[in-house]
Amino acid sequence: MTVSRVVELEGHIIDSGMMQSAFSIVMDLGGDFDVEEFDIGRQKDQQSYARMRVMAEDHETLHSILHELHQNGANPADPANATLTPAPDDQVVPEGFYSTTNHPTQIRYEDEWVEVERMEMDCAVVVEETDDGARAYTKVLNAVEEGDRIVTGEGGIRVQPPERPRDRSGAFGFMQGGVSSERPSETTIRQVAEAVAETKREGGNVLVVAGPALIHTGAREALARLVREGYVDGISAGNGFAVHDLERDLFGTSLGVNTDTADHARKGHKHHIYTISEIIRAGGIEEAVESGLIESGIMYQCHQQDVPYVLAGSIRDDGPLPDTITDAVEAQNAIREQAHDADMVLMLSTLLHSVAVGNCLPSTTKVVCVDINPATVTQLLDRGSAQAVGMVTDIGTFVPTLAENLLD
């Protein structure tokens, strides 16, 4: 017995590869398809539409195919209302709950499409009634409460992956394709600078996710300038990033190495511990700046310009600093708030924090990931941050050049 279902694809489905992906999914999972309607947009600003009947030998196979198609933006042509099931307990989702992608999503409720708020991957969708009508939003597992009405199954859900239209003009045009070490770095950095400037002109929020290598490679002063001049609206980092930034102010070193001369300071291996001790003695970063103990650097400028930062701790942290969030769930929630406020994210030489922030971002947020190791970009993409573009280069070159383009 053959079973079938009709799905639709809309948008720039050829340029973005959605159409090809849909065909491959059906064939790879043992199904068949018949394109019943195909209307191709013939101008750069015109979208395309395809109506495709998907066939399989049994319901289980068809369900598997439809699930994968749905994740890639192919939606049922005859949507029913979404199924809502109460959560059986706190932090427990009902069987068959819908696990979100990071793409813009709508659910069908009482024959109306409702936009899902605060999109991020691997969450449940909760629907509640308000005075203004139905509201749908994501919840992570640890926030689920008993009785929450959670979307289950995959009926009545519409997903819209990011598209890549043919028109690549404007400051964000370079983001329509991947960035690699083979492209001219100065040209790409200039394009990133234009994208940052455009984000700020439009009142957008730029989040910087940074690792300690940024301090080690001598890019500290350049990022501090960007914070001072208002191009950075938030910093997401770890304990080590802040420690070495502060160490540079107190001792002129980062992890015991002079970042100007690359010389190892005598007993420099103790500097980061001394730094942590002095900041604890002062009562925290804010108190250290206010007292005059810290007079320069990124954390100094964050305090002076009232730029918020999240320092998420890890099991290997020395100290840590009083400002470091050591509770993992609390740190996740703080990162999540930063991520949802961001319109553009610069991920600078940190794999773990890049993946952590990337998990919280909707696919509509523009992401530029810079690292000397191409595996960092690969892992970010593999985790689902398909909107990210990567630049493989030395962070010590990238940040100062970015600052020159924006400020000079």
Coordinates of C-alpha atoms in Angstrom, one line a residue:
M1 CA 0.0 0.0 0.0
T2 CA 1.3 3.4 -1.0
V3 CA 0.6 6.4 1.3
S4 CA 1.2 10.1 0.3
R5 CA 1.1 13.7 1.4
V6 CA 1.3 17.0 -0.4
V7 CA 3.9 19.6 0.7
E8 CA 4.7 23.1 -0.4
L9 CA 7.9 25.0 -0.7
E10 CA 7.9 28.8 -1.1
G11 CA 10.5 31.5 -1.4
H12 CA 14.0 31.5 -3.0
I13 CA 13.9 27.7 -3.0
I14 CA 16.3 27.3 -5.9
D15 CA 19.1 29.7 -4.9
S16 CA 19.0 28.5 -1.2
G17 CA 19.1 24.9 -2.2
M18 CA 15.8 24.0 -0.5
M19 CA 14.4 22.3 -3.6
Q20 CA 17.5 20.1 -4.1
S21 CA 17.5 19.3 -0.4
A22 CA 13.9 18.2 -0.6
F23 CA 14.4 15.9 -3.5
S24 CA 17.5 14.3 -1.8
I25 CA 15.6 13.8 1.5
V26 CA 12.8 11.9 -0.2
M27 CA 15.1 9.7 -2.2
D28 CA 17.6 9.0 0.6
L29 CA 14.8 7.9 3.0
G30 CA 13.3 5.5 0.5
G31 CA 10.3 7.6 -0.8
D32 CA 9.2 8.9 -4.1
F33 CA 7.9 12.3 -5.2
D34 CA 5.9 13.9 -8.0
V35 CA 6.2 17.7 -8.6
E36 CA 2.6 18.7 -9.3
E37 CA 3.2 22.5 -9.6
F38 CA 6.4 24.5 -10.1
D39 CA 6.3 28.3 -10.5
I40 CA 9.8 29.7 -10.9
G41 CA 10.6 33.4 -10.0
R42 CA 12.2 34.9 -13.1
Q43 CA 13.5 38.1 -11.5
K44 CA 16.0 38.5 -8.7
D45 CA 13.3 39.8 -6.3
Q46 CA 10.7 37.1 -7.3
Q47 CA 10.1 34.0 -5.2
S48 CA 9.4 30.5 -6.4
Y49 CA 6.7 28.0 -5.5
A50 CA 6.6 24.2 -5.7
R51 CA 3.9 21.8 -4.8
M52 CA 5.1 18.2 -4.4
R53 CA 3.4 15.0 -3.6
V54 CA 5.5 12.7 -1.4
M55 CA 4.9 9.0 -1.5
A56 CA 6.1 6.1 0.6
E57 CA 5.3 2.4 1.1
D58 CA 4.0 2.8 4.7
H59 CA 3.0 5.5 7.2
E60 CA 6.2 5.2 9.3
T61 CA 8.4 5.9 6.3
L62 CA 6.2 8.7 5.1
H63 CA 6.3 10.3 8.6
S64 CA 10.1 10.1 8.7
I65 CA 10.3 11.8 5.3
L66 CA 7.8 14.5 6.2
H67 CA 9.7 15.2 9.4
E68 CA 13.0 15.8 7.6
L69 CA 11.2 17.9 4.9
H70 CA 9.6 20.0 7.5
Q71 CA 12.9 20.8 9.2
N72 CA 14.0 22.1 5.8
G73 CA 11.0 24.3 5.2
A74 CA 8.6 22.1 3.2
N75 CA 5.2 22.5 4.9
P76 CA 2.0 20.4 4.4
A77 CA -0.4 21.9 1.8
D78 CA -3.4 21.1 4.0
P79 CA -2.3 22.1 7.6
A80 CA -4.5 21.1 10.6
N81 CA -4.4 22.8 13.9
A82 CA -1.4 22.0 16.1
T83 CA -1.9 19.3 18.8
L84 CA -1.4 20.6 22.4
T85 CA -0.6 18.3 25.3
P86 CA -0.2 19.3 28.9
A87 CA 3.2 18.8 30.4
P88 CA 2.9 15.9 32.9
D89 CA 5.4 17.4 35.4
D90 CA 7.9 20.2 35.9
Q91 CA 10.8 19.8 33.5
V92 CA 9.1 16.9 31.8
V93 CA 7.7 17.2 28.2
P94 CA 4.9 15.0 26.9
E95 CA 5.7 12.1 24.6
G96 CA 6.1 13.2 21.0
F97 CA 6.6 16.9 21.7
Y98 CA 7.8 19.1 18.9
S99 CA 11.5 20.0 19.2
T100 CA 12.2 23.3 17.6
T101 CA 14.7 24.3 15.0
N102 CA 16.2 27.8 15.2
H103 CA 14.2 29.0 12.1
P104 CA 11.2 31.3 12.2
T105 CA 8.2 29.1 13.1
Q106 CA 4.5 29.4 13.2
I107 CA 1.9 27.1 14.8
R108 CA -1.7 26.8 13.7
Y109 CA -4.1 27.4 16.6
E110 CA -7.9 27.7 16.1
D111 CA -7.4 28.0 12.3
E112 CA -5.0 30.9 12.6
W113 CA -1.2 31.0 12.3
V114 CA 0.5 32.2 15.4
E115 CA 4.2 33.3 15.4
V116 CA 6.4 31.5 17.8
E117 CA 8.4 34.0 20.0
R118 CA 12.0 33.7 21.1
M119 CA 13.1 31.1 18.6
E120 CA 16.0 28.8 19.4
M121 CA 16.8 25.2 18.7
D122 CA 16.0 22.2 20.8
C123 CA 13.1 23.8 22.8
A124 CA 9.4 23.0 23.4
V125 CA 6.7 25.3 22.1
V126 CA 4.2 26.4 24.7
V127 CA 0.8 28.0 23.8
E128 CA -1.2 30.1 26.2
E129 CA -4.2 32.3 26.1
T130 CA -3.8 36.0 26.8
D131 CA -6.1 39.0 26.8
D132 CA -4.8 39.8 23.3
G133 CA -5.3 36.3 22.0
A134 CA -3.1 33.2 21.7
R135 CA 0.6 33.4 22.4
A136 CA 3.2 30.8 21.4
Y137 CA 6.8 30.8 22.6
T138 CA 9.7 28.5 23.2
K139 CA 10.8 27.0 26.6
V140 CA 13.9 25.1 27.4
L141 CA 13.4 21.8 29.3
N142 CA 14.4 23.1 32.7
A143 CA 11.8 25.9 32.4
V144 CA 8.8 23.6 31.5
E145 CA 6.1 23.6 34.2
E146 CA 3.5 21.0 34.9
G147 CA 0.3 21.8 32.9
D148 CA 2.1 23.9 30.2
R149 CA 0.2 23.3 26.9
I150 CA 3.0 22.0 24.6
V151 CA 2.9 21.4 20.9
T152 CA 3.2 17.7 20.1
G153 CA 3.5 15.9 16.7
E154 CA 4.3 17.9 13.6
G155 CA 0.9 18.9 12.3
G156 CA 0.0 22.6 12.3
I157 CA 3.6 23.7 12.3
R158 CA 5.2 25.9 9.6
V159 CA 9.0 26.4 9.5
Q160 CA 10.8 29.0 7.3
P161 CA 14.5 28.4 6.9
P162 CA 16.7 31.4 6.0
E163 CA 16.9 32.0 2.2
R164 CA 19.7 33.1 0.0
P165 CA 18.2 35.4 -2.7
R166 CA 20.0 36.2 -5.8
D167 CA 20.5 39.8 -5.0
R168 CA 23.7 40.0 -2.9
S169 CA 24.0 43.8 -2.8
G170 CA 24.3 45.9 0.4
A171 CA 26.5 45.5 3.5
F172 CA 25.3 42.0 4.2
G173 CA 25.8 40.7 0.6
F174 CA 28.9 38.8 1.5
M175 CA 26.9 36.8 4.0
Q176 CA 24.9 35.1 1.2
G177 CA 27.9 32.7 0.8
G178 CA 30.4 31.0 2.9
V179 CA 33.6 32.9 3.8
S180 CA 36.9 31.1 3.8
S181 CA 40.7 31.6 4.2
E182 CA 41.0 31.6 0.4
R183 CA 39.2 34.9 0.0
P184 CA 41.0 38.2 0.4
S185 CA 41.0 38.9 4.1
E186 CA 41.1 42.7 4.0
T187 CA 38.1 42.8 1.6
T188 CA 36.1 40.5 3.9
I189 CA 37.0 42.4 7.0
R190 CA 35.9 45.6 5.3
Q191 CA 32.6 43.9 4.5
V192 CA 32.2 42.8 8.1
A193 CA 32.9 46.3 9.2
E194 CA 30.2 47.6 6.8
A195 CA 27.7 45.1 8.2
V196 CA 28.5 46.1 11.8
A197 CA 28.1 49.8 10.9
E198 CA 24.8 49.2 9.1
T199 CA 23.5 47.2 12.1
K200 CA 24.3 50.1 14.4
R201 CA 22.8 52.7 12.0
E202 CA 19.6 50.8 12.0
G203 CA 19.5 50.7 15.8
G204 CA 20.6 47.1 16.0
N205 CA 22.5 45.3 18.7
V206 CA 26.0 43.8 18.2
L207 CA 27.1 41.0 20.5
V208 CA 30.7 40.0 20.7
V209 CA 31.5 36.4 21.8
A210 CA 35.2 36.3 22.6
G211 CA 37.9 33.9 23.8
P212 CA 41.2 34.5 25.7
A213 CA 43.1 34.2 22.5
L214 CA 41.9 37.6 21.6
I215 CA 43.9 38.9 24.6
H216 CA 46.9 36.7 24.0
T217 CA 47.3 37.8 20.3
G218 CA 47.3 41.5 21.2
A219 CA 43.8 42.5 19.9
R220 CA 42.7 43.7 23.4
E221 CA 43.1 47.4 22.7
A222 CA 41.3 47.3 19.4
L223 CA 38.2 45.6 20.9
A224 CA 38.4 48.0 23.8
R225 CA 38.2 50.9 21.3
L226 CA 35.2 49.3 19.6
V227 CA 33.5 49.1 23.0
R228 CA 34.4 52.7 23.9
E229 CA 33.1 54.0 20.5
G230 CA 29.7 52.2 20.8
Y231 CA 30.1 49.4 18.3
V232 CA 29.7 46.7 20.9
D233 CA 26.4 46.3 22.8
G234 CA 27.3 43.2 24.8
I235 CA 30.2 40.8 25.6
S236 CA 29.7 37.0 26.1
A237 CA 32.8 35.3 27.3
G238 CA 34.3 33.1 30.0
N239 CA 36.3 33.7 33.2
G240 CA 39.6 33.4 31.4
F241 CA 38.9 36.1 28.9
A242 CA 38.2 38.7 31.6
V243 CA 41.1 37.5 33.8
H244 CA 43.7 38.0 31.0
D245 CA 42.2 41.3 30.0
L246 CA 42.6 42.5 33.6
E247 CA 46.0 40.9 33.9
R248 CA 47.2 42.9 31.0
D249 CA 46.2 46.1 32.8
L250 CA 47.8 45.1 36.1
F251 CA 51.0 43.3 34.9
G252 CA 51.3 44.1 31.2
T253 CA 51.0 40.3 30.4
S254 CA 48.5 37.8 29.2
L255 CA 49.0 34.4 30.7
G256 CA 52.4 35.6 31.8
V257 CA 53.5 36.7 28.3
N258 CA 54.1 40.4 27.3
T259 CA 51.7 40.8 24.3
D260 CA 53.9 43.6 22.9
T261 CA 57.2 41.8 22.9
A262 CA 56.1 38.2 23.2
D263 CA 58.6 37.8 26.1
H264 CA 57.8 35.6 29.1
A265 CA 57.8 37.7 32.2
R266 CA 59.8 36.5 35.2
K267 CA 57.3 34.6 37.4
G268 CA 54.6 35.5 34.8
H269 CA 52.9 32.2 35.4
K270 CA 51.6 33.7 38.6
H271 CA 50.1 36.8 37.2
H272 CA 46.7 35.5 36.4
I273 CA 46.3 34.2 39.9
Y274 CA 47.5 37.4 41.4
T275 CA 45.0 39.2 39.1
I276 CA 42.1 37.1 40.4
S277 CA 43.2 37.7 43.9
E278 CA 43.3 41.4 43.5
I279 CA 39.9 41.6 41.8
I280 CA 38.4 39.5 44.6
R281 CA 40.1 41.8 47.2
A282 CA 38.5 44.8 45.4
G283 CA 35.0 43.1 45.5
G284 CA 34.6 42.6 41.7
I285 CA 35.4 44.2 38.3
E286 CA 33.1 47.2 38.9
E287 CA 34.7 47.9 42.2
A288 CA 38.2 47.5 40.8
V289 CA 37.4 50.1 38.1
E290 CA 35.8 52.5 40.5
S291 CA 38.7 52.3 42.9
G292 CA 41.2 53.0 40.1
L293 CA 42.8 49.6 40.4
I294 CA 41.9 48.8 36.7
E295 CA 42.5 51.7 34.3
S296 CA 42.3 50.2 30.8
G297 CA 41.1 47.3 28.7
I298 CA 37.8 45.7 27.6
M299 CA 36.3 45.1 31.0
Y300 CA 37.2 48.7 32.0
Q301 CA 35.4 50.1 28.9
C302 CA 32.4 47.8 29.5
H303 CA 32.0 49.4 32.9
Q304 CA 32.7 52.9 31.6
Q305 CA 30.2 52.6 28.7
D306 CA 27.6 50.6 30.6
V307 CA 28.0 47.7 28.2
P308 CA 26.6 44.5 29.8
Y309 CA 28.7 41.3 29.8
V310 CA 28.1 37.7 30.8
L311 CA 31.1 35.6 32.1
A312 CA 30.0 32.0 32.0
G313 CA 32.2 29.8 34.2
S314 CA 33.5 26.3 33.5
I315 CA 34.9 23.4 35.5
R316 CA 38.5 24.4 34.7
D317 CA 38.3 28.1 35.9
D318 CA 40.9 29.5 38.2
G319 CA 39.4 31.6 40.9
P320 CA 37.0 32.4 39.5
L321 CA 36.3 36.1 39.4
P322 CA 33.4 37.3 41.5
D323 CA 31.6 38.4 38.3
T324 CA 31.8 34.9 36.8
I325 CA 28.5 32.9 36.8
T326 CA 29.3 29.5 38.2
D327 CA 25.8 28.0 38.0
A328 CA 25.5 26.4 34.6
V329 CA 21.8 26.9 34.3
E330 CA 22.0 30.5 35.5
A331 CA 24.8 31.1 32.9
Q332 CA 22.7 29.6 30.1
N333 CA 19.8 31.9 31.0
A334 CA 22.0 34.9 31.0
I335 CA 23.5 34.0 27.6
R336 CA 20.0 33.3 26.3
E337 CA 18.9 36.9 27.2
Q338 CA 21.9 38.3 25.4
A339 CA 21.4 36.1 22.3
H340 CA 17.8 37.1 21.9
D341 CA 18.7 40.8 22.0
A342 CA 21.4 40.5 19.3
D343 CA 20.9 41.4 15.7
M344 CA 24.5 40.6 14.7
V345 CA 27.0 38.4 16.5
L346 CA 30.8 38.4 16.1
M347 CA 32.3 35.1 17.4
L348 CA 35.9 35.7 17.9
S349 CA 38.2 32.7 18.5
T350 CA 36.3 30.6 21.0
L351 CA 34.7 27.3 20.1
L352 CA 32.8 26.5 23.3
H353 CA 31.2 29.9 23.8
S354 CA 30.5 30.2 20.0
V355 CA 28.5 26.9 20.1
A356 CA 26.8 27.8 23.4
V357 CA 25.6 31.2 22.1
G358 CA 24.9 29.7 18.6
N359 CA 22.5 27.3 20.2
C360 CA 20.4 30.2 21.6
L361 CA 20.3 32.2 18.4
P362 CA 17.4 32.3 15.9
S363 CA 18.6 31.7 12.3
T364 CA 17.6 35.2 11.4
T365 CA 20.5 36.6 13.5
K366 CA 23.5 37.4 11.4
V367 CA 26.6 35.6 12.6
V368 CA 30.3 36.0 11.7
C369 CA 32.7 33.4 13.2
V370 CA 36.4 34.1 13.1
D371 CA 39.0 31.6 14.1
I372 CA 42.4 30.4 13.0
N373 CA 41.1 26.8 13.2
P374 CA 38.5 26.0 10.5
A375 CA 37.1 23.2 12.7
T376 CA 35.5 25.9 14.9
V377 CA 33.4 27.1 12.1
T378 CA 32.6 23.6 11.0
Q379 CA 31.3 22.6 14.4
L380 CA 29.2 25.7 14.7
L381 CA 27.5 24.9 11.4
D382 CA 27.1 21.2 12.3
R383 CA 25.3 22.2 15.5
G384 CA 22.6 24.0 13.5
S385 CA 23.8 27.6 13.1
A386 CA 23.5 27.4 9.4
Q387 CA 23.2 31.2 9.1
A388 CA 26.8 31.6 10.3
V389 CA 29.6 32.5 7.9
G390 CA 33.2 31.8 8.8
M391 CA 36.5 33.5 8.3
V392 CA 39.7 31.5 8.9
T393 CA 42.3 34.0 10.0
D394 CA 44.4 35.2 13.0
I395 CA 42.2 37.0 15.5
G396 CA 45.1 39.3 16.3
T397 CA 44.9 40.6 12.7
F398 CA 41.1 40.6 12.3
V399 CA 40.1 42.7 15.3
P400 CA 42.6 45.6 14.8
T401 CA 41.8 45.7 11.1
L402 CA 38.1 45.7 11.9
A403 CA 38.6 48.6 14.3
E404 CA 40.6 50.5 11.7
N405 CA 37.8 50.1 9.1
L406 CA 35.1 51.3 11.6
L407 CA 37.0 54.0 13.4
D408 CA 39.7 55.4 11.2

